Coordinates of C-alpha atoms in Angstrom, one line a residue:
M1 CA -2.8 -37.5 -17.6
S2 CA -3.0 -34.0 -16.1
P3 CA 0.1 -32.4 -14.8
P4 CA 0.2 -32.1 -11.0
A5 CA -1.6 -29.1 -9.5
R6 CA 0.7 -26.3 -8.4
P7 CA 0.0 -24.7 -5.0
L8 CA -1.7 -21.4 -5.2
V9 CA 1.0 -19.7 -3.1
A10 CA 4.7 -20.5 -3.6
R11 CA 5.7 -19.6 0.0
S12 CA 5.8 -21.6 3.2
P13 CA 3.3 -20.8 6.0
R14 CA 6.2 -19.2 8.0
E15 CA 7.1 -16.9 5.1
L16 CA 3.4 -15.9 4.7
V17 CA 3.1 -15.0 8.4
L18 CA 6.4 -13.1 8.4
A19 CA 5.3 -11.2 5.2
L20 CA 1.9 -10.3 6.8
V21 CA 3.5 -9.2 10.0
A22 CA 6.1 -7.1 8.3
C23 CA 3.6 -5.4 6.0
T24 CA 1.2 -4.8 8.8
A25 CA 4.0 -3.3 10.9
L26 CA 5.1 -1.1 8.0
L27 CA 1.5 0.3 7.6
T28 CA 1.0 0.7 11.4
V29 CA 4.3 2.5 11.9
G30 CA 3.6 4.6 8.8
D31 CA 0.2 5.6 10.3
Q32 CA 2.1 6.7 13.4
F33 CA 3.7 9.4 11.3
H34 CA 0.2 10.7 10.5
V35 CA -0.9 10.5 14.1
Q36 CA 2.2 12.0 15.7
F37 CA 2.5 14.9 13.3
G38 CA -1.2 15.7 13.6
V39 CA -2.2 14.8 10.1
L40 CA -4.7 12.1 11.3
S41 CA -6.7 11.7 14.5
Y42 CA -8.8 8.9 15.8
S43 CA -12.1 9.3 17.8
S44 CA -11.7 6.2 20.0
D45 CA -11.2 6.8 23.7
F46 CA -8.6 4.0 24.1
R47 CA -5.6 4.9 21.8
P48 CA -2.3 3.4 22.8
F49 CA 0.3 5.5 21.0
G50 CA -2.5 7.5 19.4
Q51 CA -4.0 4.6 17.5
P52 CA -7.1 2.5 18.5
W53 CA -6.7 -1.2 18.9
W54 CA -8.3 -1.9 15.6
V55 CA -5.8 -0.1 13.4
A56 CA -3.2 -2.9 13.0
P57 CA -5.8 -5.6 12.4
S58 CA -7.5 -3.4 9.8
F59 CA -4.2 -2.9 8.1
A60 CA -3.7 -6.7 8.1
L61 CA -7.1 -7.1 6.4
A62 CA -6.3 -4.3 3.9
I63 CA -3.1 -6.2 3.0
F64 CA -5.3 -9.2 2.0
G65 CA -7.3 -6.8 -0.2
F66 CA -4.2 -5.4 -1.8
I67 CA -2.9 -8.9 -2.5
L68 CA -6.3 -10.0 -4.0
A69 CA -6.4 -6.9 -6.2
A70 CA -2.7 -7.4 -7.3
W71 CA -3.0 -11.2 -7.9
R72 CA -3.7 -11.2 -11.6
P73 CA -1.6 -8.2 -12.6
S74 CA 1.3 -9.5 -10.6
A75 CA 1.7 -12.3 -13.0
H76 CA 2.7 -9.8 -15.6
V77 CA 5.4 -7.9 -13.7
V78 CA 9.1 -8.6 -13.5
E79 CA 9.9 -11.2 -10.9
P80 CA 11.1 -9.3 -7.9
T81 CA 14.4 -9.8 -6.1
R82 CA 14.7 -9.4 -2.3
R83 CA 16.5 -6.1 -3.0
S84 CA 13.7 -4.8 -5.3
I85 CA 11.0 -5.8 -2.7
V86 CA 12.9 -3.9 0.0
L87 CA 13.4 -0.9 -2.2
D88 CA 9.7 -0.8 -3.2
G89 CA 8.8 -1.1 0.5
A90 CA 11.3 1.7 1.4
W91 CA 9.8 4.0 -1.2
F92 CA 6.4 3.4 0.1
F93 CA 7.4 3.8 3.8
G94 CA 9.4 6.9 3.0
S95 CA 6.4 8.3 1.2
Y96 CA 4.1 7.4 4.1
A97 CA 6.5 9.1 6.5
M98 CA 6.8 12.2 4.3
T99 CA 3.0 12.6 4.2
G100 CA 3.0 12.6 8.0
I101 CA 6.0 15.0 8.4
L102 CA 5.0 17.3 5.5
G103 CA 1.3 16.5 5.2
A104 CA 0.2 20.1 5.7
H105 CA 2.0 21.1 2.5
I106 CA -0.7 19.6 0.3
V107 CA 0.2 20.6 -3.2
P108 CA 4.0 20.2 -2.9
V109 CA 3.6 16.8 -1.3
T110 CA 1.1 15.7 -4.0
V111 CA 3.4 16.8 -6.8
L112 CA 6.5 15.3 -5.2
L113 CA 4.8 11.9 -4.6
T114 CA 3.3 11.8 -8.1
G115 CA 6.6 12.8 -9.7
A116 CA 8.6 10.3 -7.7
W117 CA 6.2 7.6 -8.6
L118 CA 6.3 8.5 -12.3
G119 CA 10.1 8.5 -12.2
R120 CA 10.1 5.1 -10.7
V121 CA 7.6 3.4 -12.9
L122 CA 8.4 4.9 -16.3
R123 CA 11.8 3.1 -16.2
R124 CA 10.3 -0.3 -15.6
P125 CA 9.9 -2.8 -18.5
D126 CA 6.5 -3.7 -17.0
R127 CA 5.4 -0.1 -16.7
R128 CA 2.0 -0.6 -18.4
V129 CA 0.8 -3.1 -15.8
V130 CA 2.3 -1.1 -12.9
I131 CA 0.7 2.1 -14.1
A132 CA -2.7 0.5 -14.6
F133 CA -2.6 -1.2 -11.2
S134 CA -1.4 1.9 -9.5
A135 CA -4.3 3.9 -11.0
V136 CA -6.8 1.2 -9.7
L137 CA -5.2 1.1 -6.3
G138 CA -5.1 4.9 -6.1
V139 CA -8.9 5.2 -6.8
L140 CA -10.0 2.2 -4.7
G141 CA -7.7 2.9 -1.8
T142 CA -8.9 6.5 -1.7
L143 CA -12.5 5.5 -1.9
G144 CA -12.0 3.0 0.9
E145 CA -10.5 5.6 3.1
I146 CA -13.3 8.1 2.3
A147 CA -15.8 5.4 3.4
L148 CA -13.8 4.8 6.6
H149 CA -13.6 8.5 7.4
A150 CA -17.3 8.9 6.7
T151 CA -18.0 6.6 9.8
G152 CA -16.3 9.2 12.1
A153 CA -13.8 6.7 13.3
C154 CA -10.9 9.0 12.2
A155 CA -10.3 12.3 10.5
Y156 CA -7.6 13.9 8.5
E157 CA -6.6 17.4 9.4
H158 CA -6.7 18.4 5.7
R159 CA -9.7 17.2 3.6
E160 CA -9.3 18.7 0.1
L161 CA -10.7 15.5 -1.6
V162 CA -14.0 14.8 0.1
L163 CA -12.8 13.6 3.5
V164 CA -9.1 12.9 2.7
P165 CA -6.0 14.9 1.7
L166 CA -5.3 15.6 -2.0
W167 CA -2.0 13.7 -1.6
L168 CA -3.7 10.4 -0.5
P169 CA -4.2 8.9 -4.1
A170 CA -0.5 9.7 -4.8
L171 CA 0.5 7.8 -1.6
Y172 CA -1.5 4.8 -2.9
L173 CA 0.4 5.2 -6.2
Q174 CA 3.6 4.8 -4.3
G175 CA 2.3 1.7 -2.6
A176 CA 1.2 0.0 -5.7
P177 CA 4.7 -1.2 -6.9
F178 CA 5.3 -2.7 -3.4
A179 CA 1.9 -4.5 -3.5
L180 CA 2.7 -5.9 -6.9
S181 CA 6.2 -7.0 -5.8
V182 CA 5.0 -8.7 -2.6
T183 CA 2.2 -10.4 -4.5
R184 CA 4.5 -11.6 -7.3
W185 CA 6.9 -13.0 -4.6
L186 CA 4.0 -14.8 -2.9
R187 CA 2.9 -16.4 -6.2
G188 CA 6.3 -17.5 -7.3
R189 CA 6.6 -18.2 -11.0
P190 CA 3.3 -17.4 -12.8
W191 CA 1.2 -20.1 -14.5
P192 CA 1.7 -20.3 -18.3
G193 CA -0.9 -18.1 -19.9
C194 CA -1.6 -16.0 -16.7

């Protein structure tokens, strides 16, 4: 007789909705730092608070993409605590805010973000998985933003890396541990052999 099937996600619908809303809010408010400090502009005519209506929903969709990308590797990271999830989120949000406030200082911001990320992940027992996933997210996230900016929907003030700032991949590096922590939390305990 087969063991009973485990649910794919270990969280209640309420917890899933709250996590999606919280992560979407974090990204949308982080984007506000870019808009308010002139690092990023949108071409839409209707822009409440400087952002078009589609920004928050597109961040919600991106979160699903981050979770899908992090699903398998998250089985191999340390099970997060509430505190570690909040700290990973705070690091990412602080990095997002910094790229808005100091975004014109391309090289120092890139070096600082990359150095802070290295300092964080090199101390982790699961660093190999975190580094590999961070590299993938840094590349894919940057390529996704290049594609978005190629449509003309938005534009960064500084475009050293095709249509995006040089520090953008480093910002994705900072977001990767948070994506892994949230995804690992959503999964609950991993399946044996995953």
